[in-house]
Coordinates of C-alpha atoms in Angstrom, one line a residue:
M1 CA 0.3 -21.3 -16.3
I2 CA 2.9 -24.0 -15.7
H3 CA 2.0 -26.6 -13.1
Y4 CA 5.1 -26.1 -10.9
R5 CA 3.8 -27.7 -7.8
K6 CA 2.4 -30.8 -9.6
I7 CA 5.7 -31.3 -11.4
L8 CA 7.7 -31.2 -8.2
E9 CA 5.3 -33.5 -6.3
L10 CA 5.2 -36.1 -9.1
H11 CA 9.0 -36.1 -9.2
D12 CA 9.1 -36.6 -5.5
E13 CA 6.8 -39.7 -6.0
G14 CA 9.4 -41.2 -8.4
I15 CA 7.4 -40.7 -11.6
S16 CA 9.7 -40.5 -14.7
L17 CA 10.2 -37.3 -16.7
R18 CA 8.3 -38.8 -19.6
G19 CA 5.3 -39.5 -17.2
I20 CA 5.5 -36.0 -15.6
A21 CA 5.5 -34.4 -19.0
S22 CA 2.5 -36.5 -20.2
S23 CA 0.5 -35.7 -17.0
T24 CA 1.2 -31.9 -16.9
G25 CA 1.2 -31.3 -20.7
H26 CA 4.7 -29.7 -20.6
S27 CA 7.8 -30.7 -22.6
R28 CA 10.4 -32.9 -21.0
Q29 CA 12.9 -30.2 -21.5
K30 CA 10.8 -27.7 -19.4
V31 CA 10.1 -30.4 -16.7
T32 CA 13.9 -31.1 -16.5
E33 CA 14.7 -27.3 -16.2
I34 CA 12.2 -26.8 -13.4
I35 CA 13.3 -29.9 -11.4
G36 CA 17.0 -29.0 -11.8
L37 CA 16.5 -25.3 -10.7
A38 CA 14.3 -26.4 -7.7
E39 CA 17.1 -28.8 -6.5
K40 CA 19.7 -26.1 -7.0
K41 CA 17.7 -23.5 -4.9
G42 CA 16.9 -26.1 -2.3
L43 CA 13.1 -26.3 -2.9
V44 CA 12.1 -29.9 -2.0
C45 CA 9.0 -31.7 -1.1
P46 CA 6.8 -31.8 0.9
L47 CA 5.8 -28.2 -0.1
E48 CA 4.0 -25.8 2.2
E49 CA 0.5 -24.7 1.5
E50 CA 1.4 -21.2 0.6
M51 CA 3.8 -22.5 -2.1
T52 CA 1.4 -22.0 -5.0
D53 CA 2.4 -22.2 -8.7
K54 CA 2.7 -18.4 -8.7
W55 CA 4.9 -18.5 -5.6
I56 CA 7.1 -21.2 -7.0
E57 CA 7.5 -19.3 -10.3
E58 CA 8.6 -16.1 -8.5
F59 CA 11.0 -18.2 -6.4
L60 CA 12.6 -20.1 -9.4
F61 CA 12.3 -17.3 -12.0
P62 CA 12.4 -13.9 -10.2
E63 CA 13.5 -12.2 -13.4
K64 CA 10.2 -12.9 -15.2
T65 CA 8.3 -10.3 -13.1
L66 CA 10.9 -7.7 -14.0
E67 CA 10.8 -8.6 -17.7
A68 CA 7.1 -7.9 -17.8
S69 CA 7.9 -4.3 -16.9
G70 CA 9.7 -3.7 -20.2
R71 CA 12.9 -2.7 -18.5
H72 CA 16.3 -4.4 -18.6
P73 CA 16.2 -7.3 -16.1
L74 CA 18.5 -7.4 -13.1
N75 CA 21.0 -10.1 -12.5
F76 CA 20.4 -10.5 -8.7
D77 CA 23.0 -13.3 -8.2
Y78 CA 25.7 -11.1 -9.7
I79 CA 24.7 -8.1 -7.7
H80 CA 24.7 -10.1 -4.4
E81 CA 28.2 -11.6 -5.2
E82 CA 29.6 -8.2 -6.1
L83 CA 28.3 -6.6 -2.9
A84 CA 30.5 -9.0 -0.9
K85 CA 33.7 -7.4 -2.4
P86 CA 35.4 -4.5 -0.5
N87 CA 34.3 -1.0 -1.4
V88 CA 31.5 -2.1 -3.8
T89 CA 28.2 -0.4 -3.2
L90 CA 24.7 -0.6 -4.7
S91 CA 25.2 2.9 -6.1
L92 CA 28.3 1.8 -8.0
L93 CA 26.5 -1.3 -9.3
H94 CA 23.5 0.7 -10.4
H95 CA 25.7 3.1 -12.2
E96 CA 27.4 0.1 -14.1
Y97 CA 23.8 -1.3 -14.8
E98 CA 22.7 2.0 -16.4
A99 CA 25.9 2.0 -18.5
E100 CA 25.1 -1.5 -19.7
C101 CA 21.5 -0.5 -20.5
R102 CA 22.7 2.5 -22.6
A103 CA 25.1 0.2 -24.5
H104 CA 22.3 -2.2 -25.4
Q105 CA 19.6 0.5 -25.8
K106 CA 17.5 -0.8 -23.0
I107 CA 15.4 1.0 -20.4
P108 CA 17.0 0.9 -16.9
Y109 CA 15.4 0.8 -13.5
S110 CA 15.7 3.9 -11.3
Y111 CA 18.1 3.6 -8.3
R112 CA 15.1 3.5 -5.9
S113 CA 13.5 0.6 -7.9
F114 CA 16.9 -1.1 -8.2
L115 CA 17.3 -1.0 -4.4
R116 CA 13.7 -2.1 -3.8
H117 CA 14.0 -5.2 -6.1
Y118 CA 17.4 -6.3 -4.7
S119 CA 16.0 -5.9 -1.1
N120 CA 13.0 -8.1 -2.0
Y121 CA 15.3 -10.7 -3.6
A122 CA 17.7 -10.9 -0.7
D123 CA 14.9 -11.0 1.9
K124 CA 13.3 -13.9 0.1
Y125 CA 16.3 -15.9 -1.3
K126 CA 19.4 -15.0 0.7
A127 CA 20.2 -15.2 4.4
T128 CA 21.8 -11.8 4.4
L129 CA 21.0 -8.3 2.9
R130 CA 24.3 -6.7 1.7
I131 CA 23.1 -3.1 1.7
R132 CA 24.6 -1.9 5.0
R133 CA 27.1 -4.6 5.9
K134 CA 29.7 -6.5 4.0
P135 CA 30.7 -10.0 4.9
G136 CA 33.9 -10.2 7.0
E137 CA 34.1 -6.4 7.4
I138 CA 33.1 -5.7 11.0
M139 CA 33.0 -7.4 14.4
E140 CA 31.1 -5.6 17.1
V141 CA 32.0 -6.4 20.8
D142 CA 30.6 -5.4 24.2
W143 CA 29.8 -6.7 27.7
A144 CA 26.2 -7.9 28.3
G145 CA 24.3 -5.6 30.6
S146 CA 23.0 -8.6 32.6
T147 CA 25.4 -10.9 34.5
A148 CA 25.5 -14.6 35.1
F149 CA 26.9 -16.1 38.3
I150 CA 28.7 -19.2 39.8
I151 CA 28.4 -20.6 43.3
D152 CA 31.3 -20.5 45.7
R153 CA 31.7 -24.0 47.0
D154 CA 33.0 -22.8 50.4
T155 CA 30.5 -20.1 51.3
G156 CA 27.6 -20.8 48.9
E157 CA 27.6 -17.2 47.8
K158 CA 26.8 -16.2 44.2
V159 CA 29.9 -14.7 42.4
K160 CA 29.2 -12.5 39.4
A161 CA 30.3 -13.6 36.0
F162 CA 30.4 -11.0 33.2
V163 CA 29.3 -12.1 29.7
F164 CA 31.3 -11.0 26.7
V165 CA 29.4 -10.8 23.3
A166 CA 30.9 -10.5 19.8
T167 CA 28.7 -10.2 16.7
L168 CA 29.3 -10.2 13.0
P169 CA 26.6 -7.7 11.6
C170 CA 26.4 -9.2 8.2
S171 CA 25.2 -12.6 9.3
Q172 CA 24.3 -11.8 12.9
F173 CA 26.5 -14.8 13.9
S174 CA 27.5 -14.3 17.6
Y175 CA 29.9 -15.4 20.2
A176 CA 29.5 -15.3 24.0
E177 CA 31.7 -16.2 26.9
A178 CA 31.6 -15.6 30.6
S179 CA 34.5 -14.1 32.6
L180 CA 35.1 -13.4 36.3
S181 CA 36.8 -10.1 35.4
M182 CA 36.4 -7.2 33.0
D183 CA 40.1 -6.3 33.1
S184 CA 42.3 -5.7 30.1
H185 CA 43.7 -9.3 30.2
S186 CA 40.2 -10.8 30.1
W187 CA 39.1 -8.4 27.4
I188 CA 41.9 -9.3 25.0
T189 CA 41.7 -13.1 25.9
L190 CA 38.0 -13.1 25.0
H191 CA 38.8 -11.4 21.6
N192 CA 41.2 -14.2 20.9
N193 CA 38.6 -16.8 21.7
A194 CA 36.0 -14.9 19.5
Y195 CA 38.3 -14.9 16.5
K196 CA 39.0 -18.6 17.1
Y197 CA 35.2 -19.3 17.2
F198 CA 34.6 -17.4 14.0
G199 CA 37.6 -19.1 12.3
G200 CA 39.1 -15.7 11.2
T201 CA 39.3 -12.0 11.7
T202 CA 37.4 -9.0 10.4
Q203 CA 38.7 -5.8 8.8
I204 CA 37.2 -3.6 11.6
V205 CA 36.4 -4.2 15.2
V206 CA 34.0 -1.9 16.9
P207 CA 34.1 -1.7 20.8
D208 CA 32.5 0.6 23.3
N209 CA 34.5 3.3 24.9
L210 CA 35.8 1.1 27.7
K211 CA 39.1 1.9 29.5
T212 CA 40.3 -1.6 28.3
S213 CA 40.0 -0.4 24.7
V214 CA 40.1 3.4 24.6
T215 CA 42.2 5.8 26.6
K216 CA 40.8 8.9 25.1
H217 CA 38.0 9.5 22.5
T218 CA 37.0 13.0 21.4
T219 CA 35.9 14.5 18.1
R220 CA 39.5 15.5 17.5
E221 CA 41.5 12.8 19.1
L222 CA 41.4 9.0 19.5
I223 CA 44.0 7.3 21.8
L224 CA 43.6 3.5 22.1
N225 CA 44.8 1.4 25.0
P226 CA 48.3 0.3 24.0
A227 CA 47.7 -3.4 24.6
Y228 CA 44.4 -3.3 22.7
K229 CA 46.0 -1.4 19.8
E230 CA 48.8 -4.0 19.7
M231 CA 46.3 -6.8 19.6
A232 CA 44.5 -5.1 16.7
D233 CA 47.8 -4.7 14.8
Y234 CA 48.7 -8.3 15.4
Y235 CA 45.4 -9.5 13.8
N236 CA 45.7 -6.8 11.0
T237 CA 42.4 -5.2 12.0
V238 CA 41.4 -1.6 12.6
V239 CA 39.7 -0.4 15.9
M240 CA 36.9 2.0 15.3
P241 CA 35.2 2.6 18.7
A242 CA 31.5 3.6 18.7
R243 CA 30.9 7.3 19.4
V244 CA 30.2 8.2 22.9
R245 CA 26.4 7.7 23.8
T246 CA 25.7 6.5 20.2
P247 CA 24.6 2.8 20.4
K248 CA 23.5 2.8 16.7
D249 CA 27.2 2.7 15.8
K250 CA 27.1 -0.9 17.0
A251 CA 23.5 -1.7 16.7
S252 CA 24.1 -5.4 15.9
V253 CA 25.9 -6.2 19.1
E254 CA 23.4 -4.1 21.1
G255 CA 20.6 -6.2 19.7
S256 CA 22.5 -9.5 20.2
V257 CA 23.2 -8.4 23.8
G258 CA 19.5 -8.2 24.5
V259 CA 18.7 -11.5 22.8
I260 CA 21.7 -13.3 24.4
S261 CA 20.7 -11.9 27.8
T262 CA 17.3 -13.7 27.3
W263 CA 18.3 -16.9 25.5
I264 CA 21.6 -17.6 27.4
I265 CA 21.9 -15.7 30.7
A266 CA 18.2 -15.9 31.6
A267 CA 18.0 -19.4 30.4
L268 CA 20.8 -20.4 32.8
R269 CA 19.2 -18.6 35.8
N270 CA 18.3 -21.9 37.5
M271 CA 21.6 -23.6 36.6
H272 CA 24.1 -24.0 39.4
C273 CA 27.7 -24.0 38.3
F274 CA 30.7 -24.0 40.7
T275 CA 33.5 -22.9 38.3
I276 CA 33.8 -20.5 35.4
D277 CA 34.6 -23.5 33.1
E278 CA 31.4 -25.2 34.1
L279 CA 29.5 -22.0 33.4
N280 CA 31.1 -21.5 30.0
E281 CA 30.4 -25.1 29.0
E282 CA 26.7 -24.4 29.6
V283 CA 27.0 -21.0 27.8
G284 CA 28.5 -22.8 24.9
K285 CA 25.5 -25.1 24.6
K286 CA 23.1 -22.3 24.8
L287 CA 25.1 -20.3 22.3
D288 CA 25.0 -23.2 19.8
E289 CA 21.2 -23.3 20.1
F290 CA 21.0 -19.6 19.7
N291 CA 23.0 -19.5 16.5
K292 CA 21.1 -22.4 15.1
R293 CA 17.6 -21.0 15.9
P294 CA 15.7 -20.2 12.6
F295 CA 15.2 -16.6 11.7
T296 CA 11.6 -15.5 12.2
R297 CA 11.2 -13.5 9.0
K298 CA 13.5 -15.2 6.5
K299 CA 14.9 -18.6 5.9
G300 CA 18.0 -20.0 7.5
S301 CA 19.7 -19.3 10.8
R302 CA 22.7 -17.3 12.1
L303 CA 24.9 -20.3 11.6
S304 CA 23.7 -21.0 8.0
A305 CA 23.9 -17.3 7.2
F306 CA 27.6 -17.3 8.4
E307 CA 28.6 -20.4 6.6
E308 CA 26.9 -19.5 3.3
E309 CA 27.3 -15.7 3.2
E310 CA 30.2 -14.6 5.4
K311 CA 32.7 -17.4 6.4
F312 CA 34.5 -17.0 3.1
A313 CA 35.2 -13.4 3.7
V314 CA 36.9 -13.5 7.1
S315 CA 40.6 -13.1 7.0
P316 CA 42.7 -16.2 8.1
L317 CA 44.1 -16.4 11.6
P318 CA 47.8 -16.1 12.4
I319 CA 49.6 -19.3 13.2
A320 CA 49.5 -18.5 17.0
P321 CA 47.0 -16.4 18.9
Y322 CA 48.0 -12.9 20.2
K323 CA 49.8 -13.1 23.6
M324 CA 48.7 -10.5 26.0
S325 CA 51.2 -7.8 27.1
E326 CA 51.0 -5.1 29.7
W327 CA 52.2 -1.5 29.5
K328 CA 53.3 0.8 32.2
K329 CA 55.2 4.1 32.4
T330 CA 58.2 4.5 34.8
T331 CA 61.3 6.6 35.4
V332 CA 64.8 5.2 35.0
A333 CA 66.5 5.0 38.3
P334 CA 70.0 6.4 39.0
D335 CA 71.4 2.9 38.8
Y336 CA 70.0 2.8 35.2
H337 CA 67.5 0.0 35.9
V338 CA 63.6 -0.1 35.8
S339 CA 61.6 -2.3 38.1
F340 CA 58.6 -4.6 37.5
D341 CA 57.2 -6.9 40.1
S342 CA 60.2 -6.3 42.3
M343 CA 62.6 -7.4 39.5
F344 CA 65.1 -5.0 38.0
Y345 CA 66.1 -4.6 34.3
S346 CA 68.9 -2.4 32.9
V347 CA 68.6 0.3 30.2
P348 CA 71.4 2.4 28.7
Y349 CA 72.7 4.7 31.4
E350 CA 72.1 7.8 29.1
Y351 CA 68.4 7.4 30.0
I352 CA 68.8 7.9 33.7
N353 CA 65.9 10.0 35.1
R354 CA 64.0 9.8 31.8
E355 CA 60.4 8.6 31.6
V356 CA 60.1 5.4 29.6
E357 CA 57.4 2.9 28.7
V358 CA 57.7 -0.8 29.6
R359 CA 55.9 -3.5 27.7
V360 CA 55.6 -6.7 29.7
S361 CA 54.6 -10.1 28.2
D362 CA 54.8 -13.6 29.7
N363 CA 58.4 -14.1 28.6
L364 CA 59.8 -10.7 27.6
I365 CA 60.4 -7.2 29.1
E366 CA 60.8 -4.4 26.5
V367 CA 61.6 -0.7 27.3
F368 CA 60.7 2.1 24.9
F369 CA 61.7 5.8 24.8
N370 CA 59.7 8.0 22.4
H371 CA 58.3 4.8 20.7
M372 CA 61.8 3.5 20.1
R373 CA 62.9 0.3 21.8
I374 CA 66.1 0.8 23.9
A375 CA 66.3 -2.5 25.8
S376 CA 64.8 -5.9 26.0
H377 CA 65.3 -8.7 28.6
K378 CA 63.9 -12.1 29.3
R379 CA 61.3 -11.8 32.1
L380 CA 62.5 -12.9 35.5
Y381 CA 60.5 -15.1 37.9
G382 CA 61.1 -16.5 41.3
K383 CA 62.8 -14.7 44.2
F384 CA 62.1 -11.0 44.5
G385 CA 65.0 -8.5 43.9
Q386 CA 66.6 -10.4 41.0
T387 CA 68.5 -8.1 38.6
T388 CA 69.6 -8.5 34.9
T389 CA 72.1 -6.1 33.6
I390 CA 73.5 -5.9 30.1
H391 CA 77.2 -4.9 29.9
D392 CA 76.7 -2.3 27.2
H393 CA 74.2 -0.4 29.3
M394 CA 76.8 0.5 31.9
P395 CA 79.0 3.6 32.0
D396 CA 82.7 3.0 31.3
N397 CA 83.8 3.2 35.0
H398 CA 81.3 0.6 35.9
K399 CA 82.3 -1.6 33.1
L400 CA 85.9 -1.5 34.3
F401 CA 84.9 -2.6 37.8
V402 CA 82.4 -5.2 36.7
D403 CA 85.0 -6.7 34.3
Q404 CA 87.2 -7.8 37.3
T405 CA 87.3 -11.6 37.2
P406 CA 90.2 -14.0 37.6
K407 CA 90.0 -14.9 33.9
A408 CA 89.9 -11.3 32.8
A409 CA 92.9 -10.5 35.1
I410 CA 95.0 -13.3 33.6
E411 CA 94.1 -12.2 30.0
W412 CA 95.1 -8.6 30.9
A413 CA 98.4 -9.7 32.4
E414 CA 99.2 -11.9 29.4
N415 CA 98.8 -8.8 27.2
I416 CA 101.3 -6.9 29.4
G417 CA 104.2 -9.5 29.8
E418 CA 105.5 -12.6 31.6
S419 CA 106.5 -10.8 34.8
T420 CA 103.2 -9.1 35.1
L421 CA 101.5 -12.5 34.6
N422 CA 103.6 -14.0 37.4
V423 CA 102.6 -11.2 39.8
I424 CA 98.9 -11.6 39.0
R425 CA 99.0 -15.3 39.6
Y426 CA 100.8 -14.8 42.8
L427 CA 98.1 -12.3 44.0
L428 CA 95.3 -14.7 43.0
D429 CA 97.0 -17.7 44.7
T430 CA 98.1 -16.1 48.0
S431 CA 95.2 -13.7 48.9
Q432 CA 92.8 -14.8 51.6
T433 CA 89.8 -14.2 49.3
E434 CA 89.3 -13.8 45.6
K435 CA 87.7 -10.4 46.2
L436 CA 90.8 -9.0 47.9
A437 CA 93.0 -10.3 45.1
L438 CA 90.7 -8.7 42.5
Q439 CA 90.8 -5.4 44.4
S440 CA 94.6 -5.4 44.3
I441 CA 94.7 -6.4 40.6
F442 CA 92.2 -3.6 39.9
S443 CA 94.5 -1.1 41.5
L444 CA 97.4 -2.5 39.4
K445 CA 95.3 -2.2 36.2
K446 CA 94.6 1.5 36.9
F447 CA 98.4 2.2 36.5
E448 CA 97.8 1.8 32.7
R449 CA 96.3 5.3 32.8
R450 CA 99.7 6.9 33.7
Y451 CA 102.3 4.3 32.6
T452 CA 103.0 2.3 29.5
K453 CA 102.9 -1.5 29.3
Y454 CA 106.6 -1.6 29.0
E455 CA 107.0 0.4 32.3
I456 CA 104.5 -1.9 34.2
E457 CA 106.3 -5.0 32.9
R458 CA 109.7 -3.6 33.9
A459 CA 108.5 -2.7 37.3
C460 CA 107.0 -6.2 37.9
K461 CA 110.3 -7.8 36.7
M462 CA 112.3 -5.7 39.1
V463 CA 110.0 -6.5 42.0
L464 CA 110.3 -10.2 41.3
S465 CA 114.0 -9.9 41.2
M466 CA 114.0 -8.3 44.7
T467 CA 111.4 -10.4 46.5
K468 CA 109.2 -13.4 46.2
R469 CA 106.2 -11.6 47.8
P470 CA 105.5 -8.8 45.3
T471 CA 102.8 -6.2 46.4
V472 CA 100.9 -3.5 44.4
K473 CA 102.5 -0.9 46.7
S474 CA 106.0 -2.0 45.8
I475 CA 105.2 -2.0 42.1
Q476 CA 103.7 1.5 42.4
T477 CA 106.9 2.8 44.2
L478 CA 109.2 1.3 41.5
L479 CA 107.0 2.8 38.8
K480 CA 107.4 6.2 40.3
T481 CA 111.1 5.7 40.9
N482 CA 111.7 4.4 37.4
K483 CA 109.7 7.3 35.9
K484 CA 111.8 9.8 37.9
N485 CA 115.1 8.1 36.9
D486 CA 114.0 8.0 33.3
A487 CA 113.2 11.6 33.3
E488 CA 116.6 12.5 34.9
Q489 CA 118.4 10.4 32.3
E490 CA 116.6 12.0 29.5
L491 CA 117.4 15.5 30.8
K492 CA 121.1 14.6 31.2
R493 CA 121.3 13.2 27.7
K494 CA 119.8 16.4 26.3
T495 CA 122.3 18.5 28.2
E496 CA 125.3 16.6 26.9
I497 CA 124.1 17.0 23.3
N498 CA 123.8 20.8 23.8
K499 CA 127.4 21.0 25.2
N500 CA 128.9 19.2 22.2
N501 CA 126.8 21.2 19.7
Y502 CA 129.6 23.7 18.5
G503 CA 130.1 25.2 15.0
F504 CA 132.8 24.6 12.3
T505 CA 135.7 27.2 12.2
R506 CA 137.1 28.0 8.7
G507 CA 140.8 28.9 8.2
A508 CA 142.3 32.0 6.5
S509 CA 142.8 30.0 3.3
Y510 CA 139.1 29.7 3.0
Y511 CA 138.8 33.4 2.5
G512 CA 141.9 33.7 0.2
G513 CA 144.5 34.4 2.9
T514 CA 147.7 32.5 3.8
D515 CA 148.3 30.6 6.9
K516 CA 151.4 31.5 8.9

């Protein structure tokens, strides 16, 4: 039997490799191999009493026990590394192991023995056992059953604080934070903080069937809360709620909730905090202690297990955290606007009386109809009753009225002619108010529906030649008179053409006769 313990203790005392080899009767090559492997696996002096030569041999060379059985040895490091990859299972690895044994004409272990040996290896040498959970795959979330509290400075009363818990089942690494509310905004904010604490996101998040996460959950249908689903999409993760009344679907967080209730909430029972920030500062300290506490049945802690076995597998975070948005259903009013917080935002007038969904974030209002966005606005703040209207959302008759501005009136007149422009300028300069002038100009512009630009320009020119104070009424009268005169002139012209429209009479010579 090799004197493993003596070799490591002599090396710790500073004895040279030559001296250790001479004292133990082993070659320097073997001594060097043992010392190097012990350092690699973290086995350092002083050694515990239970670490006998046999224990150290099984720790450094676990494959020796398997080789004695006459079966093809297992590469445990390879198995453990492969199990961290997506969709890789022990069943698949055992199948590949059997294929390798057949190729080399070796006797394989049965699947049950394969599973038992890997479990023993992982329990003894690794922080996590990758049979049920993969690193970076799942984050389980829930509210702790027990509550913490803060003290109201004014009344001295205790105010409840609800504790959010998130756990990574593979490493059992956990996050906890207190909140004064259990609403949707707090729920999603705490998810953001948990992802930040873990330094990344998981492929799946498993919540309970709370209204903040699930709208409807039956065996046939799952409808997520829109804001929660949007958050999951932003972090590229999938929400898989636990089945109703099935706590085993999120056993890790259920277990962590119980432990955290003891080691964090109960530990702070005599601590008096006056703000939620003070409470969370204390919760953070207790959480740090909790994650660093050594496991009772295996080496390491939740923190070391996370750093060594799971941190590499979490997906990187986006550049900016998810910004909370709120959803509500409403009906478009007859004035083609929807309201939120006493502010009004336009949508295309075709959707009047239709039910739409409104997504509200800190800076943006978006309106959806049948999952299609039909309008978006910058969110309004300040005085109640503010309105934002997009020109393209209005019907044509509203556009025509809204477009009445002095600048628009001048541009229209310039497009008609010089006389019309002079009339418009006169109306703008002499009216008592701009509103009255624009009403007159609006009436004048409506003449375009019945008269050509030439007719309007001619009427304006005639009015200006007759008076220095043109009015819309006088222009309208001239337009009618000119229209009537033009019609009479056209009728007279056609009549004269018909009177002069006679045939050509041929003489007798044309038919072979003689003229007399």
